[in-house]
mmCIF file of C-alpha atoms in Angstrom:
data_model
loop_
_atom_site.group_PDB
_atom_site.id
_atom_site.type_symbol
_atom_site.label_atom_id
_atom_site.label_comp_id
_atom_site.label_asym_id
_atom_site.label_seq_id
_atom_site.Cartn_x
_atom_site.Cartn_y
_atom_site.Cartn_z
ATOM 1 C CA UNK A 74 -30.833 -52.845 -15.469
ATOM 2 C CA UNK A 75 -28.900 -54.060 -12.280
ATOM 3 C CA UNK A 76 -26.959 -51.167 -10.504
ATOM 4 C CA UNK A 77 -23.503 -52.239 -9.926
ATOM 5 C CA UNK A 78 -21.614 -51.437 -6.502
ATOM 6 C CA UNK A 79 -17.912 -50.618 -7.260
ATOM 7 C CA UNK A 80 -15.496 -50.543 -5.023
ATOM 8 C CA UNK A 81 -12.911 -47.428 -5.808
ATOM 9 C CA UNK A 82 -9.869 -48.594 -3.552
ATOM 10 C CA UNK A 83 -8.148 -45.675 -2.371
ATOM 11 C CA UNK A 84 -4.810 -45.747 0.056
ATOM 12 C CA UNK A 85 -2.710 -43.367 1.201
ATOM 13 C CA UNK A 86 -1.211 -41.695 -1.529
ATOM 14 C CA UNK A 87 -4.334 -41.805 -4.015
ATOM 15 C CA UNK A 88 -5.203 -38.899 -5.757
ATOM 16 C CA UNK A 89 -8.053 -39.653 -8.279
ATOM 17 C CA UNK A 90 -10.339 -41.836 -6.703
ATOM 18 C CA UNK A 91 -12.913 -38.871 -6.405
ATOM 19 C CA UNK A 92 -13.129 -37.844 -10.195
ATOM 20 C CA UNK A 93 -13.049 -41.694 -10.351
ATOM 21 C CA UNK A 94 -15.758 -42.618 -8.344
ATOM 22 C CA UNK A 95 -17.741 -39.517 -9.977
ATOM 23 C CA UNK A 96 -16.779 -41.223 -13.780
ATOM 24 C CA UNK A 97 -18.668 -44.841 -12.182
ATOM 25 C CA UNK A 98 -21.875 -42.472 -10.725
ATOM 26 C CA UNK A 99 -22.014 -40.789 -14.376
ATOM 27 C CA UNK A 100 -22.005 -43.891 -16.093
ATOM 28 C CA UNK A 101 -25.099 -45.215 -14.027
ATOM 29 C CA UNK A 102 -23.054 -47.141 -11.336
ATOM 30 C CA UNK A 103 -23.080 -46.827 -7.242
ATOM 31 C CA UNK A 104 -19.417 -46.321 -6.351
ATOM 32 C CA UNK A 105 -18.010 -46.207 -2.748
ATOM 33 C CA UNK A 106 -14.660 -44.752 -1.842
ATOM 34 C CA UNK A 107 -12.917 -47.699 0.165
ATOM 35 C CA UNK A 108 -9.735 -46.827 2.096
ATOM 36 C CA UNK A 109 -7.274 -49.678 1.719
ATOM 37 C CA UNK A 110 -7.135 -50.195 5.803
ATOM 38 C CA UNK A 111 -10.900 -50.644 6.385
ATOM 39 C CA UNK A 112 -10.500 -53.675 3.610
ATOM 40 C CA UNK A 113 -7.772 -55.121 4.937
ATOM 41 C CA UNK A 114 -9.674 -54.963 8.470
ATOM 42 C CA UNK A 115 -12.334 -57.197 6.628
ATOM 43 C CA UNK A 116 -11.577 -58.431 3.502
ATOM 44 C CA UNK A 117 -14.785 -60.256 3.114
ATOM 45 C CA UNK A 118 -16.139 -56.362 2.271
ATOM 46 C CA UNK A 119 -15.251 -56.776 -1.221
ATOM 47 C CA UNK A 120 -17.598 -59.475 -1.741
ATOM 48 C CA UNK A 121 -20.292 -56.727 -1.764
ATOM 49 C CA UNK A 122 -19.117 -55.502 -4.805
ATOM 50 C CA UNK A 123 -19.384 -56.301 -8.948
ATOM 51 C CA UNK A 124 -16.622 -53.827 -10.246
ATOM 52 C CA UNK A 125 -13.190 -53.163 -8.179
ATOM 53 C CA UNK A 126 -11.233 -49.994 -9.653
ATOM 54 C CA UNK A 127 -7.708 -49.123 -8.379
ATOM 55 C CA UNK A 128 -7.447 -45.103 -8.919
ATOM 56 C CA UNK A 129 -4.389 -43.685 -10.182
ATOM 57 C CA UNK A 130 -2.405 -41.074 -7.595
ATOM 58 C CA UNK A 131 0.725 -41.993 -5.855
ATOM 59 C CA UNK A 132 0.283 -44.388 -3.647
ATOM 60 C CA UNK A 133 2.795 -44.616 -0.996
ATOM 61 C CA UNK A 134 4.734 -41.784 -2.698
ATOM 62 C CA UNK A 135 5.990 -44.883 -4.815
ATOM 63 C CA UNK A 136 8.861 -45.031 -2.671
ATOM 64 C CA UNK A 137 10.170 -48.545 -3.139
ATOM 65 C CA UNK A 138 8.760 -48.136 -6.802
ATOM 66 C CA UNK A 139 5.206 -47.261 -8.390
ATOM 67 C CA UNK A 140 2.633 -49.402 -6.619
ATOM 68 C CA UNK A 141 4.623 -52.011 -5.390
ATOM 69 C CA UNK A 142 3.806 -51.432 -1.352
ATOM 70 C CA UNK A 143 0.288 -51.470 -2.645
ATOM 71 C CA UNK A 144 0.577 -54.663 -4.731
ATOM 72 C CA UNK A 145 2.107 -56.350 -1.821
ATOM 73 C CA UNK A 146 -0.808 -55.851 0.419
ATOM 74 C CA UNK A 147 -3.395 -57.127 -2.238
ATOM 75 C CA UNK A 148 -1.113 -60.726 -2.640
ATOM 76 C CA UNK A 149 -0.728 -60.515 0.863
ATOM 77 C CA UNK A 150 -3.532 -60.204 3.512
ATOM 78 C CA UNK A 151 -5.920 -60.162 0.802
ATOM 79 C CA UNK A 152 -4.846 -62.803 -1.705
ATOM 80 C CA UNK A 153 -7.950 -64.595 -0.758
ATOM 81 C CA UNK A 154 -10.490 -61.832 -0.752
ATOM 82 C CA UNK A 155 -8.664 -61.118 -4.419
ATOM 83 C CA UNK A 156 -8.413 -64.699 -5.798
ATOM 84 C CA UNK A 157 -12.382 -64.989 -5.401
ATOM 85 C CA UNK A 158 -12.788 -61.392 -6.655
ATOM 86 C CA UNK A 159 -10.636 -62.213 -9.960
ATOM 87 C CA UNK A 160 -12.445 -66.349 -10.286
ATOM 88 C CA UNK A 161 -16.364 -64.556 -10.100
ATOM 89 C CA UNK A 162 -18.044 -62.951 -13.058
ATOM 90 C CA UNK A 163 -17.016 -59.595 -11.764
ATOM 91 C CA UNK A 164 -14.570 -56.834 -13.182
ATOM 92 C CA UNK A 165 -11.166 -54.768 -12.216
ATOM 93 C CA UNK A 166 -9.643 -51.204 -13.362
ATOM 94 C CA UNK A 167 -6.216 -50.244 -12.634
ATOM 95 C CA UNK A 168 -5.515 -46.527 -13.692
ATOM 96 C CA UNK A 169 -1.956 -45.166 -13.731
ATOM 97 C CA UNK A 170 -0.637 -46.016 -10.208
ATOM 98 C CA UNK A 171 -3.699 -48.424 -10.451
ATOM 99 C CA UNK A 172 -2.312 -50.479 -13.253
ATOM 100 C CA UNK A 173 1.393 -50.316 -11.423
ATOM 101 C CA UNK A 174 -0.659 -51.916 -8.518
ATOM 102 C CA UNK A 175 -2.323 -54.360 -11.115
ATOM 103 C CA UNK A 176 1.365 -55.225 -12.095
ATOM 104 C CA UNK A 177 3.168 -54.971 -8.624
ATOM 105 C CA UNK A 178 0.760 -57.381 -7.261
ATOM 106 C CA UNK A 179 0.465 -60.171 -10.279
ATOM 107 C CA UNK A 180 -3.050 -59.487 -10.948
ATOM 108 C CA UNK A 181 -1.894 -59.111 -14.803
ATOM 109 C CA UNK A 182 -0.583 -60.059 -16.709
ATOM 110 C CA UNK A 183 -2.656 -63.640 -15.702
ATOM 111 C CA UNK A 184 -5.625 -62.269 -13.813
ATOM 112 C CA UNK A 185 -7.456 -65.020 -12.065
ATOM 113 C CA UNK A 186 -5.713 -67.715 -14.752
ATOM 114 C CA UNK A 187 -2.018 -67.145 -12.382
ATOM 115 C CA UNK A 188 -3.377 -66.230 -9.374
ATOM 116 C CA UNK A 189 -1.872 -66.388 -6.997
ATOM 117 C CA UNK A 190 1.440 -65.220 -8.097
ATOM 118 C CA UNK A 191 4.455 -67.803 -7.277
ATOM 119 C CA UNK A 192 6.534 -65.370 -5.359
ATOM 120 C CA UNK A 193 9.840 -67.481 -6.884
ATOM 121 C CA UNK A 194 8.843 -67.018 -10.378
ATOM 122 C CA UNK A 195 10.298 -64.356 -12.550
ATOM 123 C CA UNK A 196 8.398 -61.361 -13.148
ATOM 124 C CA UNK A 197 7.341 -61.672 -17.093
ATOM 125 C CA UNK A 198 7.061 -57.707 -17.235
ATOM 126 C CA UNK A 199 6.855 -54.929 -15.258
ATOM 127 C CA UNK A 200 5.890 -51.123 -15.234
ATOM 128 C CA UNK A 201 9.159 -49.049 -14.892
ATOM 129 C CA UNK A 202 10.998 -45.317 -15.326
ATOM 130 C CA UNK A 203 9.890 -43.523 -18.473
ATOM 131 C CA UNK A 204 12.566 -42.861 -20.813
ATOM 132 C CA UNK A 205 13.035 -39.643 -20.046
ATOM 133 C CA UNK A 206 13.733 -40.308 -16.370
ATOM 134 C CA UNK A 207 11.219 -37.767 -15.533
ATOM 135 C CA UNK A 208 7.104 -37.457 -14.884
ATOM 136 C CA UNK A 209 5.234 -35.893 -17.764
ATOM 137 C CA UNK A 210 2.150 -35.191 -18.864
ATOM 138 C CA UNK A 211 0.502 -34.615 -21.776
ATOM 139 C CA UNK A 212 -2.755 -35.714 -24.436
ATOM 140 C CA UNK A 213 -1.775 -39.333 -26.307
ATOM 141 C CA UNK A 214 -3.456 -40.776 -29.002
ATOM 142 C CA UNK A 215 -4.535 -44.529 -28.409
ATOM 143 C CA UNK A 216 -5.643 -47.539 -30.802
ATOM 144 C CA UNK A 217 -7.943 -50.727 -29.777
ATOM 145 C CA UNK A 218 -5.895 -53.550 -30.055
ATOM 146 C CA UNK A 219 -7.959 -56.004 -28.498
ATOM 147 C CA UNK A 220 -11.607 -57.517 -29.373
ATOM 148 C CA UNK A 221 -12.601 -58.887 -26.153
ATOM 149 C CA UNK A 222 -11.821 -56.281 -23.520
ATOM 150 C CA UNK A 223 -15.191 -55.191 -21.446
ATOM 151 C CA UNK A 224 -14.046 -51.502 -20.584
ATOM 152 C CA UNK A 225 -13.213 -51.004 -24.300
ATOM 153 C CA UNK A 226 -16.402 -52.323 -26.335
ATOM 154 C CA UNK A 227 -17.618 -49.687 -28.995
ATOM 155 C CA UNK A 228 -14.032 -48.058 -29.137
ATOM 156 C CA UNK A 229 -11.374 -48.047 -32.155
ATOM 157 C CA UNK A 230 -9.583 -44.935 -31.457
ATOM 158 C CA UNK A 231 -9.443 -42.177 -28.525
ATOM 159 C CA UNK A 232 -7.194 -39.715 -27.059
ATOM 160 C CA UNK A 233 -6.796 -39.473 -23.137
ATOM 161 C CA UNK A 234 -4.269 -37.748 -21.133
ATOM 162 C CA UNK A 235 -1.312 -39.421 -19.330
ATOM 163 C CA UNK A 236 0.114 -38.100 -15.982
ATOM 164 C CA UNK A 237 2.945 -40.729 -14.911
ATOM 165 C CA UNK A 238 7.088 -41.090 -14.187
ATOM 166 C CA UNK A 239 6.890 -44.651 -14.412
ATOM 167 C CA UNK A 240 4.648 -46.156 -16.891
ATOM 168 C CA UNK A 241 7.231 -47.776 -19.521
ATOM 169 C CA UNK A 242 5.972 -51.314 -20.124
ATOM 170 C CA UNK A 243 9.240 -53.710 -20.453
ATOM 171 C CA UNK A 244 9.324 -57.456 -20.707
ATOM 172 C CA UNK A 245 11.339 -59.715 -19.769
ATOM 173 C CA UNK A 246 11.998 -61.632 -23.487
ATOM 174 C CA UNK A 247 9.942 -61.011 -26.749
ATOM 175 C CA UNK A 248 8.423 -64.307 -26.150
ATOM 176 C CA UNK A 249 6.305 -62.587 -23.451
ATOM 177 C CA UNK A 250 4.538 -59.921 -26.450
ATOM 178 C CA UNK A 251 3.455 -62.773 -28.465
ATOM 179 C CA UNK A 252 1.894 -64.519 -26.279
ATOM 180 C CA UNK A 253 -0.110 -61.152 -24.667
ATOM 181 C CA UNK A 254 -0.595 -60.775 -28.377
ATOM 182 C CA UNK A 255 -1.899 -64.547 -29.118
ATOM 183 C CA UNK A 256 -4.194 -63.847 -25.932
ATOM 184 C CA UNK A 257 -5.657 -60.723 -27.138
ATOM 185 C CA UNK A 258 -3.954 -59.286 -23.653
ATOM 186 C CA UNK A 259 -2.676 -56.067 -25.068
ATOM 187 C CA UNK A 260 -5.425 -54.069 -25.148
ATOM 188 C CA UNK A 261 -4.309 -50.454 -25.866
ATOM 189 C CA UNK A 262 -1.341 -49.155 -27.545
ATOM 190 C CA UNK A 263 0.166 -45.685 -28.080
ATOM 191 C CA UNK A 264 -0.427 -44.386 -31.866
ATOM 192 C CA UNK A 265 0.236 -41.508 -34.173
ATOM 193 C CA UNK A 266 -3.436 -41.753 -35.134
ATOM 194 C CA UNK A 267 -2.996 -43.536 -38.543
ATOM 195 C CA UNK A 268 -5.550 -46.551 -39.459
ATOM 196 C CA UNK A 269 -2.507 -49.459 -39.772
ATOM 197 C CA UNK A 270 -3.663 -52.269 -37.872
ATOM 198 C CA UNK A 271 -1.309 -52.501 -34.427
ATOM 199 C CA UNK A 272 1.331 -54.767 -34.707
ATOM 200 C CA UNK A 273 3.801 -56.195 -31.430
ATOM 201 C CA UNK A 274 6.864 -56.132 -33.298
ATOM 202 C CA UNK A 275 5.996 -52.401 -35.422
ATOM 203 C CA UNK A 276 8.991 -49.482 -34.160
ATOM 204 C CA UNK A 277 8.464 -47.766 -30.868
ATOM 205 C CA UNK A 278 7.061 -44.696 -31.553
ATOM 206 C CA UNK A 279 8.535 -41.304 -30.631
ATOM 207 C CA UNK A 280 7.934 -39.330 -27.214
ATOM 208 C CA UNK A 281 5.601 -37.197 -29.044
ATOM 209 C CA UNK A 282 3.358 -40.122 -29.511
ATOM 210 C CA UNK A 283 4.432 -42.855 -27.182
ATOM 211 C CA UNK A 284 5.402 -40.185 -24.102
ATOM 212 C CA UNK A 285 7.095 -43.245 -21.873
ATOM 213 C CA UNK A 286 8.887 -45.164 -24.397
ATOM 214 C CA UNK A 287 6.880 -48.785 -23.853
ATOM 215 C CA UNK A 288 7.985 -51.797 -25.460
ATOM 216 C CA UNK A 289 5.582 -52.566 -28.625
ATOM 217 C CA UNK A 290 4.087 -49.007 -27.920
ATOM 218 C CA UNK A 291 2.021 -50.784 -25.006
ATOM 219 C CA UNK A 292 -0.459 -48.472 -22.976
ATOM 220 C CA UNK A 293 -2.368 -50.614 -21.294
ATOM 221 C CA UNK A 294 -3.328 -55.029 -20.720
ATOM 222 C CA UNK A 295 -6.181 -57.002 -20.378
ATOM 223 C CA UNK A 296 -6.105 -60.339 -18.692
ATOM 224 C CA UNK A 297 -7.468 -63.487 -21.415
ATOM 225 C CA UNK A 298 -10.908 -63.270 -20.089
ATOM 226 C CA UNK A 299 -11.311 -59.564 -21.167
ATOM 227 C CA UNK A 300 -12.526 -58.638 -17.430
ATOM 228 C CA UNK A 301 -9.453 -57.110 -16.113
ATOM 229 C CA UNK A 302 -8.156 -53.788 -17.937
ATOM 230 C CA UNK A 303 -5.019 -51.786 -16.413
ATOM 231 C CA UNK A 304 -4.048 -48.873 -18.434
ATOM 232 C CA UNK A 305 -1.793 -45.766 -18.123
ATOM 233 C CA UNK A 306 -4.007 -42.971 -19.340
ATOM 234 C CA UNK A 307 -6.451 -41.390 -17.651
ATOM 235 C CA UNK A 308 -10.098 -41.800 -18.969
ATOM 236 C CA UNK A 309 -11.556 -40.169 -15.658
ATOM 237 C CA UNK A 310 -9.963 -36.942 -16.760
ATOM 238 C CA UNK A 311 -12.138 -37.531 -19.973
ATOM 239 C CA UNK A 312 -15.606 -37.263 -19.088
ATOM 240 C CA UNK A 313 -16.859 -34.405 -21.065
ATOM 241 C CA UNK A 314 -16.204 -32.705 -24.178
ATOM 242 C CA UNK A 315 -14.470 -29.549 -22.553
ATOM 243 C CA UNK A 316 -12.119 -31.667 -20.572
ATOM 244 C CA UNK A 317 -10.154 -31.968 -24.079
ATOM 245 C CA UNK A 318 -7.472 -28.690 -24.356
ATOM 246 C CA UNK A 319 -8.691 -28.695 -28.165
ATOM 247 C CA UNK A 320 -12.612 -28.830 -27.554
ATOM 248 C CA UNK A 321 -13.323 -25.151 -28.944
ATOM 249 C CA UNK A 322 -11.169 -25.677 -31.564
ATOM 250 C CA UNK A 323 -12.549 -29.269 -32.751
ATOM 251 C CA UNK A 324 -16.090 -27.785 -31.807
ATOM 252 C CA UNK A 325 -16.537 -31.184 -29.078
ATOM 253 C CA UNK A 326 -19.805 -31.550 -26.934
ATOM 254 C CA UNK A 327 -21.128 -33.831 -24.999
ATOM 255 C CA UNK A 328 -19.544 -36.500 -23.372
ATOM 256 C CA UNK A 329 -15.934 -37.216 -23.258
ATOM 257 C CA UNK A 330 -14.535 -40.244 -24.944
ATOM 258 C CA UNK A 331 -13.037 -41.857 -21.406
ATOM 259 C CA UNK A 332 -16.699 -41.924 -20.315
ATOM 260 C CA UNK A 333 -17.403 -44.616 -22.193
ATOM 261 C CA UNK A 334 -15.281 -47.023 -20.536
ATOM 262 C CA UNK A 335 -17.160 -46.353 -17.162
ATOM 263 C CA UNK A 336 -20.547 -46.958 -18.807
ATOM 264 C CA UNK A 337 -18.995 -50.503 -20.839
ATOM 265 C CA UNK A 338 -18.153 -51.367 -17.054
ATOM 266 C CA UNK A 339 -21.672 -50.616 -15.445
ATOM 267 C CA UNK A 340 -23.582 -51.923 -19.011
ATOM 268 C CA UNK A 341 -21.452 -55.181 -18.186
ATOM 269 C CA UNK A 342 -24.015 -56.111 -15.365
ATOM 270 C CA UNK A 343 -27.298 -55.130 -17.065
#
């Protein structure tokens, strides 16, 4: 088996990209912490590597909104670096602020398919306030609503933990959900841990269960091709059974569920 190089693409602001880059190492990958100014220095440094994985954190304190100074810099300087990235057989992560950046810059919904982004064209969603107006935190239950997603081969069901003020998916028309649906783009979704199959149009769950309020109860997209994943929750914060706030009282060992998305990722390449 190949050993991967991923690129964990820190900038200032990020907050994860350690336990992130730790996730990649435990799952059999080699994973470098990249600051965001050395690559746009050189751009052609991301060539070098088969897996690029935007950590979650607060990048640029979010000032002008969650990942949006970030997502201008990768459609910017580094469109081209990015556009060859996103067109090779080679995959992309966006965690929490990571995902914002996914979104902020028009890597999804469209991945390599709409890239670059027309800068004129209307923004088909975007990743905004949660309902509550306020940053919270807590365990979620997730479903698998998507077959061909790399990161999330194997899985049906997890739980992962959410840390985020502005991760409410909205669209702009309902149009926009059946056609992530026809594309098998929605690839997670916030559940109350019952076996009905996901559906776009079922309610919006509660907070309890859907802690941001998303449209279609949306936690996280793929792009068509199933290589590019960008999802709220937090599967580095997952890596082992004690990580989980229940794991005496469930009896858990061994690995964490989130692990397993790290190890899909590095298996990719073998």
């Amino acid at each position: 088996m190949s050993t991967p190089r991923v690129c964990v693409l820190r900038a200032p602001g990020t907050n994860c990209d350690i336990e992130t880059a730790h996730a990649f190492k435990l799952a059999g990958g080699e994973p470098t912490r990249l600051h965001l100014f050395r690559l746009l220095e050189n751009p052609a440094l991301l060539a070098d590597y088969q897996i690029l994985c935007v950590p979650g954190g607060f990048s640029y304190g979010d000032d002008v909104g969650a990942g949006a100074v970030f997502g201008a810099q990768l459609r910017g300087v580094l469109a081209n670096a990015i556009g060859q990235f996103l067109t090779a057989d080679k995959l992309v992560l966006g965690i929490c602020n990571g995902f914002q950046v996914l979104v902020k810059s028009g890597i999804l919904p469209g991945g390599g398919a709409a890239w670059p982004p027309d800068p004129q064209a209307p923004r088909d969603l975007t990743l905004t306030w949660n309902d509550n107006g306020r940053y919270t935190a807590t365990w979620v239950k997730l479903k698998v609503c998507s077959d061909n997603c790399v990161f999330l081969r194997g899985l049906d069901q997890l739980e992962l933990p959410v840390a985020h003020a502005e991760g409410r998916l909205a669209v702009r028309d309902p149009a926009v959900l059946s056609r992530l649906a026809s594309q098998q783009q929605i690839a997670l979704a916030y559940t109350d841990g019952s076996d009905t199959p996901y559906r776009v149009d079922d309610p919006v769950l509660d907070t309890s269960h859907n802690p941001n309020g998303a449209v279609a109860n949306i936690a996280g997209l793929a792009d068509s091709t199933g290589r590019v994943l960008g999802l709220m929750p937090h599967p580095e914060r997952f890596l082992f059974a004690t990580h989980h706030p229940q794991w005496t009282r469930r009896e858990l060992t061994g690995a964490g569920t989130g692990l397993k998305l790290f190890e899909n990722a590095v298996g990719y390449f073998a």
